[in-house]
Amino acid sequence: MHDTWPLLQHSDFPAIERGRVTTLQLNLGYLCNLSCIHCHVAAGPRRTETMDEDTMRLALAVARHLGVETLDLTGGSPEMNPRFRWLVEQGRSMGLHVMDRLNPTIMQEPGYEWVGDFLAEHKVEAVASLPCYSQDNVDEQRGNGVFESSIKALRQLNALGYGQPGSALTLNLVYNPNGTFLPPEQSALEAEYRRLLGDNFGIVFNRLFALANMPIQRYGSWLLSKGHFATYMATLRNAHRDENIDSVMCRSSVSVDYNGDLYDCDFNQMLKLPLGGRERKTHLRDLLGHELPSKVGVAGHCYGCTAGQGSSCGGALT
C-alpha cells in the first residue's frame, strides 16, 4: 500500500486549539468483515489488532477523569472485538451515551446475530454506514452483496424501533463518495436518502452524515495508484473554509487506538501522528491526573474536514 504521509506531513493548514473534550472515541481494532476501497483505517478480515479489556478499563477511567459525555466506538467492525459487549455495558452503567459506528453487514454474519438486539437493549446510538442508496454504487465500493445485506440489517434495526418516530433508539446513516469529489450538500442528500430508502425498502432513519474521503491509508493509496492524489488534494484545499475550523471533531474529542495510545482524531491515528503533534506518543495512563495538551496536530489531510460544507464524524459542519 502506498504511503501518503510524506505528501501530507508538511502543510500550511491553520493551527487548531482544543476546547472542552466531550467525546472519547475508541478504535476497538482493525478487524472487519469487509475491505472497502474508501476505508481510511485499512481494516479487513485479516487484521488481528484488537483492544483488550485492560485498555478498555483505562479508557473508562480516563472518560471519568475528563468528564466526557459520549463513548464513540469504532473500528474496523467494533462488534468483532470480543469485549465489545462488556465495554458497552460498562459505559452505559456510567451514564455515558454510547455510539456504535456500525457496518450493518456484520449483523448478517454467522455468530453476530445478537448485534441488533444488544444495541437496542442498551439504547446504543447506531451510526450505520450506507455509502449510497444505489446498489451498484455500494457494491462497487464495498463488494458484491453488501447493499442487499445492509438493507436487511437496516430493516432489522427499524423493526427493533431504531429510527422510528418517537423512539429513543437513534439510527443515523453515513454517506461516503465513491470517487474523487466532495460529498453533496448534506440536507438535500438526506432528503433523497429518506425518499428512496423509504419508497423502495420502507426504511426510516434519524439523520444522514455526509463524510468526505480522507487521502490516507487504503483510499490514499488508491488515489496515488490512479494518479489522482494531487488533483484530489487540490479539490480539498480549494474548497477550504476557515469557518469550519471551529466545529471540527478534534476540538471536542480524543481518539484512542487499540493499544491505548492517544491521537487528536481517528485520521491522525492512522497516520501515527501523536496527540498534539508531539514527537512521542501519549498513552491513556498518562492522562490520569494530567490535563490534555491544548494544541492539535495538523497536516495536509485536515483539509478533508474543512472543505466545502465540512466533514467530521458527525457529518457536515455547516
CSV table of C-alpha atoms in Angstrom, one decimal:
chain,number,residue,atom,x,y,z
A,1,MET,CA,0.0,0.0,0.0
A,2,HIS,CA,1.3,3.4,-0.9
A,3,ASP,CA,2.2,5.7,2.0
A,4,THR,CA,0.7,9.2,1.6
A,5,TRP,CA,2.2,10.7,4.8
A,6,PRO,CA,5.3,12.1,3.1
A,7,LEU,CA,2.9,14.1,0.9
A,8,LEU,CA,0.8,15.3,3.8
A,9,GLN,CA,3.3,16.0,6.6
A,10,HIS,CA,4.4,19.5,5.5
A,11,SER,CA,1.3,21.6,5.3
A,12,ASP,CA,0.1,25.2,5.7
A,13,PHE,CA,-3.2,24.0,7.4
A,14,PRO,CA,-4.2,26.6,10.1
A,15,ALA,CA,-3.4,25.8,13.8
A,16,ILE,CA,-6.2,24.4,15.9
A,17,GLU,CA,-6.6,24.7,19.7
A,18,ARG,CA,-8.6,22.1,21.6
A,19,GLY,CA,-11.7,23.0,23.6
A,20,ARG,CA,-13.6,21.0,26.2
A,21,VAL,CA,-13.5,17.3,25.4
A,22,THR,CA,-16.9,15.8,25.4
A,23,THR,CA,-16.2,12.6,23.4
A,24,LEU,CA,-13.7,9.7,23.8
A,25,GLN,CA,-13.5,7.8,20.5
A,26,LEU,CA,-12.2,4.2,20.9
A,27,ASN,CA,-10.9,2.3,17.9
A,28,LEU,CA,-11.5,-1.3,19.1
A,29,GLY,CA,-9.4,-2.8,16.4
A,30,TYR,CA,-8.9,-3.0,12.7
A,31,LEU,CA,-10.7,-6.4,12.3
A,32,CYS,CA,-13.6,-6.1,9.8
A,33,ASN,CA,-15.6,-8.4,7.7
A,34,LEU,CA,-15.2,-6.1,4.7
A,35,SER,CA,-12.2,-4.4,2.9
A,36,CYS,CA,-13.6,-1.2,1.4
A,37,ILE,CA,-11.8,0.9,-1.1
A,38,HIS,CA,-12.5,4.2,0.7
A,39,CYS,CA,-11.5,2.8,4.2
A,40,HIS,CA,-9.1,5.2,5.9
A,41,VAL,CA,-8.3,2.5,8.5
A,42,ALA,CA,-7.3,-0.2,6.0
A,43,ALA,CA,-9.5,-2.6,8.0
A,44,GLY,CA,-10.2,-6.1,6.9
A,45,PRO,CA,-10.8,-9.7,7.7
A,46,ARG,CA,-7.1,-10.5,8.1
A,47,ARG,CA,-6.3,-7.7,10.6
A,48,THR,CA,-5.7,-9.0,14.1
A,49,GLU,CA,-5.3,-5.8,16.1
A,50,THR,CA,-7.9,-5.6,18.9
A,51,MET,CA,-8.2,-3.6,22.1
A,52,ASP,CA,-8.0,-5.7,25.3
A,53,GLU,CA,-10.0,-5.4,28.5
A,54,ASP,CA,-7.2,-3.7,30.4
A,55,THR,CA,-7.0,-0.9,27.9
A,56,MET,CA,-10.8,-0.6,27.9
A,57,ARG,CA,-10.7,-0.2,31.7
A,58,LEU,CA,-8.1,2.5,31.4
A,59,ALA,CA,-10.3,4.3,28.8
A,60,LEU,CA,-13.3,4.2,31.1
A,61,ALA,CA,-11.1,5.7,33.9
A,62,VAL,CA,-10.0,8.5,31.6
A,63,ALA,CA,-13.5,9.1,30.5
A,64,ARG,CA,-14.5,9.6,34.1
A,65,HIS,CA,-11.4,11.8,34.8
A,66,LEU,CA,-12.1,14.1,31.8
A,67,GLY,CA,-15.8,14.2,32.4
A,68,VAL,CA,-16.7,13.1,28.9
A,69,GLU,CA,-20.3,12.5,27.9
A,70,THR,CA,-20.0,10.2,24.9
A,71,LEU,CA,-18.2,7.0,24.2
A,72,ASP,CA,-17.8,6.7,20.4
A,73,LEU,CA,-16.9,3.1,19.4
A,74,THR,CA,-15.3,2.5,16.0
A,75,GLY,CA,-13.1,0.1,14.1
A,76,GLY,CA,-13.0,-2.0,11.8
A,77,SER,CA,-16.2,-3.6,12.9
A,78,PRO,CA,-16.2,-2.8,16.6
A,79,GLU,CA,-18.7,-5.6,17.4
A,80,MET,CA,-16.0,-8.1,16.3
A,81,ASN,CA,-13.9,-7.2,19.4
A,82,PRO,CA,-14.6,-10.0,21.9
A,83,ARG,CA,-15.1,-7.5,24.8
A,84,PHE,CA,-17.4,-5.1,22.9
A,85,ARG,CA,-20.5,-6.1,24.9
A,86,TRP,CA,-18.7,-5.8,28.2
A,87,LEU,CA,-17.4,-2.3,27.2
A,88,VAL,CA,-20.9,-1.1,26.2
A,89,GLU,CA,-22.4,-2.4,29.4
A,90,GLN,CA,-19.8,-0.6,31.5
A,91,GLY,CA,-20.1,2.6,29.6
A,92,ARG,CA,-23.9,2.7,29.9
A,93,SER,CA,-23.7,1.9,33.6
A,94,MET,CA,-21.5,5.0,34.0
A,95,GLY,CA,-24.3,7.1,32.4
A,96,LEU,CA,-22.3,7.6,29.1
A,97,HIS,CA,-24.0,8.0,25.8
A,98,VAL,CA,-22.6,5.2,23.6
A,99,MET,CA,-22.3,5.3,19.8
A,100,ASP,CA,-21.5,2.3,17.7
A,101,ARG,CA,-20.1,3.0,14.2
A,102,LEU,CA,-21.8,0.1,12.7
A,103,ASN,CA,-21.1,-1.7,9.5
A,104,PRO,CA,-24.6,-3.1,9.1
A,105,THR,CA,-23.5,-6.2,7.2
A,106,ILE,CA,-21.9,-7.6,10.4
A,107,MET,CA,-25.5,-8.3,11.5
A,108,GLN,CA,-25.8,-10.8,8.7
A,109,GLU,CA,-22.6,-12.7,9.6
A,110,PRO,CA,-22.8,-16.0,11.4
A,111,GLY,CA,-22.1,-15.5,15.1
A,112,TYR,CA,-23.2,-11.8,15.1
A,113,GLU,CA,-27.0,-12.3,15.1
A,114,TRP,CA,-27.0,-10.7,18.6
A,115,VAL,CA,-25.9,-7.3,17.5
A,116,GLY,CA,-29.2,-5.6,16.8
A,117,ASP,CA,-31.0,-6.8,19.9
A,118,PHE,CA,-28.0,-6.0,22.1
A,119,LEU,CA,-27.7,-2.4,20.7
A,120,ALA,CA,-31.4,-1.9,21.3
A,121,GLU,CA,-31.4,-3.3,24.8
A,122,HIS,CA,-28.7,-0.9,25.8
A,123,LYS,CA,-30.0,2.1,23.8
A,124,VAL,CA,-26.8,2.5,21.8
A,125,GLU,CA,-26.9,5.0,19.1
A,126,ALA,CA,-26.3,3.2,15.8
A,127,VAL,CA,-24.3,5.1,13.2
A,128,ALA,CA,-24.6,2.8,10.2
A,129,SER,CA,-22.5,3.1,7.0
A,130,LEU,CA,-24.5,3.0,3.8
A,131,PRO,CA,-22.3,4.9,1.3
A,132,CYS,CA,-25.1,5.3,-1.2
A,133,TYR,CA,-28.8,4.5,-1.8
A,134,SER,CA,-27.8,2.8,-5.1
A,135,GLN,CA,-27.0,-0.9,-5.1
A,136,ASP,CA,-24.4,-0.5,-7.9
A,137,ASN,CA,-22.5,2.2,-6.1
A,138,VAL,CA,-22.4,0.4,-2.8
A,139,ASP,CA,-21.4,-2.9,-4.3
A,140,GLU,CA,-18.7,-1.2,-6.3
A,141,GLN,CA,-17.3,0.5,-3.2
A,142,ARG,CA,-17.7,-2.4,-0.7
A,143,GLY,CA,-18.2,-5.6,-2.7
A,144,ASN,CA,-21.0,-7.7,-4.2
A,145,GLY,CA,-23.9,-8.3,-2.0
A,146,VAL,CA,-23.1,-5.6,0.5
A,147,PHE,CA,-26.0,-3.4,-0.4
A,148,GLU,CA,-28.6,-6.2,0.0
A,149,SER,CA,-27.1,-7.3,3.3
A,150,SER,CA,-27.1,-3.7,4.6
A,151,ILE,CA,-30.7,-3.2,3.6
A,152,LYS,CA,-31.7,-6.4,5.5
A,153,ALA,CA,-29.8,-5.2,8.6
A,154,LEU,CA,-31.4,-1.7,8.5
A,155,ARG,CA,-34.8,-3.2,8.3
A,156,GLN,CA,-34.0,-5.4,11.3
A,157,LEU,CA,-32.9,-2.2,13.2
A,158,ASN,CA,-36.2,-0.5,12.2
A,159,ALA,CA,-38.2,-3.5,13.5
A,160,LEU,CA,-36.4,-3.1,16.8
A,161,GLY,CA,-37.5,0.6,17.0
A,162,TYR,CA,-34.4,2.3,15.6
A,163,GLY,CA,-35.2,5.4,13.6
A,164,GLN,CA,-38.9,5.2,14.3
A,165,PRO,CA,-40.8,8.4,15.2
A,166,GLY,CA,-41.0,8.9,19.0
A,167,SER,CA,-38.4,6.1,19.6
A,168,ALA,CA,-35.4,6.6,21.9
A,169,LEU,CA,-33.3,4.5,19.6
A,170,THR,CA,-31.3,6.6,17.2
A,171,LEU,CA,-30.3,5.4,13.8
A,172,ASN,CA,-28.0,7.6,11.7
A,173,LEU,CA,-26.7,6.7,8.3
A,174,VAL,CA,-23.3,7.5,6.8
A,175,TYR,CA,-22.6,8.5,3.2
A,176,ASN,CA,-19.1,8.5,1.5
A,177,PRO,CA,-18.4,9.5,-2.1
A,178,ASN,CA,-17.3,6.7,-4.4
A,179,GLY,CA,-15.0,9.0,-6.4
A,180,THR,CA,-12.6,11.9,-6.2
A,181,PHE,CA,-15.2,14.5,-5.3
A,182,LEU,CA,-16.7,16.1,-2.2
A,183,PRO,CA,-20.0,15.0,-0.7
A,184,PRO,CA,-23.0,16.8,-2.0
A,185,GLU,CA,-25.0,19.2,0.3
A,186,GLN,CA,-26.0,17.1,3.3
A,187,SER,CA,-29.6,18.2,3.8
A,188,ALA,CA,-30.5,17.7,0.2
A,189,LEU,CA,-28.8,14.3,0.1
A,190,GLU,CA,-30.6,13.3,3.3
A,191,ALA,CA,-33.9,14.1,1.8
A,192,GLU,CA,-33.0,11.9,-1.2
A,193,TYR,CA,-31.9,9.0,1.0
A,194,ARG,CA,-35.1,9.4,3.0
A,195,ARG,CA,-37.3,9.3,-0.1
A,196,LEU,CA,-35.6,6.5,-1.9
A,197,LEU,CA,-34.9,4.2,1.0
A,198,GLY,CA,-38.5,4.8,2.3
A,199,ASP,CA,-40.2,4.3,-1.1
A,200,ASN,CA,-38.1,1.3,-2.2
A,201,PHE,CA,-37.4,-0.5,1.1
A,202,GLY,CA,-39.6,1.0,3.8
A,203,ILE,CA,-36.5,2.1,5.8
A,204,VAL,CA,-36.6,5.1,8.2
A,205,PHE,CA,-33.7,6.8,10.0
A,206,ASN,CA,-32.9,9.9,12.0
A,207,ARG,CA,-30.1,11.7,10.2
A,208,LEU,CA,-27.6,11.3,7.4
A,209,PHE,CA,-23.9,12.1,7.9
A,210,ALA,CA,-22.1,13.1,4.7
A,211,LEU,CA,-18.4,12.4,5.1
A,212,ALA,CA,-15.5,13.3,2.8
A,213,ASN,CA,-13.0,10.6,2.0
A,214,MET,CA,-9.6,11.1,3.6
A,215,PRO,CA,-6.4,10.8,1.4
A,216,ILE,CA,-4.8,8.3,3.7
A,217,GLN,CA,-4.4,4.5,4.1
A,218,ARG,CA,-6.3,2.5,1.5
A,219,TYR,CA,-8.1,5.4,-0.1
A,220,GLY,CA,-4.9,7.5,-0.3
A,221,SER,CA,-3.1,4.5,-1.8
A,222,TRP,CA,-5.8,4.2,-4.4
A,223,LEU,CA,-5.5,7.9,-5.2
A,224,LEU,CA,-1.8,7.5,-5.8
A,225,SER,CA,-2.1,4.4,-7.9
A,226,LYS,CA,-4.6,6.0,-10.1
A,227,GLY,CA,-2.7,9.3,-10.4
A,228,HIS,CA,-5.5,11.3,-8.7
A,229,PHE,CA,-3.8,12.3,-5.4
A,230,ALA,CA,-2.6,15.8,-6.4
A,231,THR,CA,-6.0,16.5,-8.0
A,232,TYR,CA,-8.0,15.4,-5.0
A,233,MET,CA,-5.7,17.4,-2.6
A,234,ALA,CA,-6.2,20.5,-4.8
A,235,THR,CA,-10.0,19.9,-4.6
A,236,LEU,CA,-9.8,19.8,-0.8
A,237,ARG,CA,-7.6,22.9,-0.5
A,238,ASN,CA,-9.6,25.0,-2.9
A,239,ALA,CA,-12.8,24.2,-1.0
A,240,HIS,CA,-11.3,25.0,2.4
A,241,ARG,CA,-13.5,27.3,4.6
A,242,ASP,CA,-12.0,28.9,7.7
A,243,GLU,CA,-15.4,28.9,9.5
A,244,ASN,CA,-15.4,25.1,9.6
A,245,ILE,CA,-12.4,25.0,11.9
A,246,ASP,CA,-14.5,25.9,15.0
A,247,SER,CA,-16.6,22.7,14.6
A,248,VAL,CA,-14.0,20.1,13.6
A,249,MET,CA,-14.2,16.9,15.8
A,250,CYS,CA,-10.6,17.3,17.2
A,251,ARG,CA,-11.6,20.3,19.2
A,252,SER,CA,-14.0,18.3,21.4
A,253,SER,CA,-12.9,14.6,21.1
A,254,VAL,CA,-9.8,12.4,21.6
A,255,SER,CA,-9.1,9.3,19.6
A,256,VAL,CA,-7.7,6.1,21.3
A,257,ASP,CA,-6.1,3.2,19.3
A,258,TYR,CA,-6.3,-0.4,20.3
A,259,ASN,CA,-3.1,-0.1,22.3
A,260,GLY,CA,-4.4,2.8,24.3
A,261,ASP,CA,-2.2,5.4,22.5
A,262,LEU,CA,-3.9,8.9,22.0
A,263,TYR,CA,-4.5,10.9,18.9
A,264,ASP,CA,-6.3,14.1,18.1
A,265,CYS,CA,-8.6,12.2,15.7
A,266,ASP,CA,-9.1,8.8,14.0
A,267,PHE,CA,-7.4,10.1,10.9
A,268,ASN,CA,-4.3,11.2,12.8
A,269,GLN,CA,-4.3,7.8,14.4
A,270,MET,CA,-4.0,6.1,11.0
A,271,LEU,CA,-1.1,8.4,10.1
A,272,LYS,CA,0.6,7.8,13.5
A,273,LEU,CA,0.6,11.5,14.2
A,274,PRO,CA,0.6,11.6,18.1
A,275,LEU,CA,-1.6,13.7,20.3
A,276,GLY,CA,-0.9,17.4,19.9
A,277,GLY,CA,1.5,16.7,17.0
A,278,ARG,CA,4.2,15.7,19.5
A,279,GLU,CA,7.2,13.5,18.6
A,280,ARG,CA,6.4,11.0,21.3
A,281,LYS,CA,3.1,9.1,21.9
A,282,THR,CA,0.8,9.8,24.8
A,283,HIS,CA,-0.9,6.8,26.4
A,284,LEU,CA,-4.2,6.7,28.3
A,285,ARG,CA,-2.4,6.2,31.6
A,286,ASP,CA,-0.6,9.5,31.0
A,287,LEU,CA,-3.9,11.4,31.2
A,288,LEU,CA,-4.9,10.2,34.7
A,289,GLY,CA,-4.2,13.1,36.9
A,290,HIS,CA,-3.0,15.3,34.0
A,291,GLU,CA,-4.6,17.7,31.5
A,292,LEU,CA,-4.8,17.3,27.8
A,293,PRO,CA,-2.5,19.4,25.6
A,294,SER,CA,-4.3,22.3,24.0
A,295,LYS,CA,-2.5,22.1,20.7
A,296,VAL,CA,-4.0,19.8,18.0
A,297,GLY,CA,-1.7,18.0,15.5
A,298,VAL,CA,-2.5,19.0,11.9
A,299,ALA,CA,-1.3,18.1,8.4
A,300,GLY,CA,-2.5,18.2,4.8
A,301,HIS,CA,-5.2,15.7,5.2
A,302,CYS,CA,-7.0,18.1,7.6
A,303,TYR,CA,-8.4,19.9,4.6
A,304,GLY,CA,-10.7,16.9,4.2
A,305,CYS,CA,-12.5,18.1,7.3
A,306,THR,CA,-12.8,21.8,6.4
A,307,ALA,CA,-13.6,21.6,2.6
A,308,GLY,CA,-17.0,22.7,1.4
A,309,GLN,CA,-19.7,22.1,4.0
A,310,GLY,CA,-17.1,20.5,6.2
A,311,SER,CA,-16.8,16.9,7.3
A,312,SER,CA,-16.4,15.3,10.7
A,313,CYS,CA,-17.5,12.1,12.4
A,314,GLY,CA,-20.9,13.8,12.9
A,315,GLY,CA,-21.3,14.7,9.2
A,316,ALA,CA,-21.4,18.2,7.7
A,317,LEU,CA,-20.2,21.1,9.9
A,318,THR,CA,-22.2,23.9,8.2
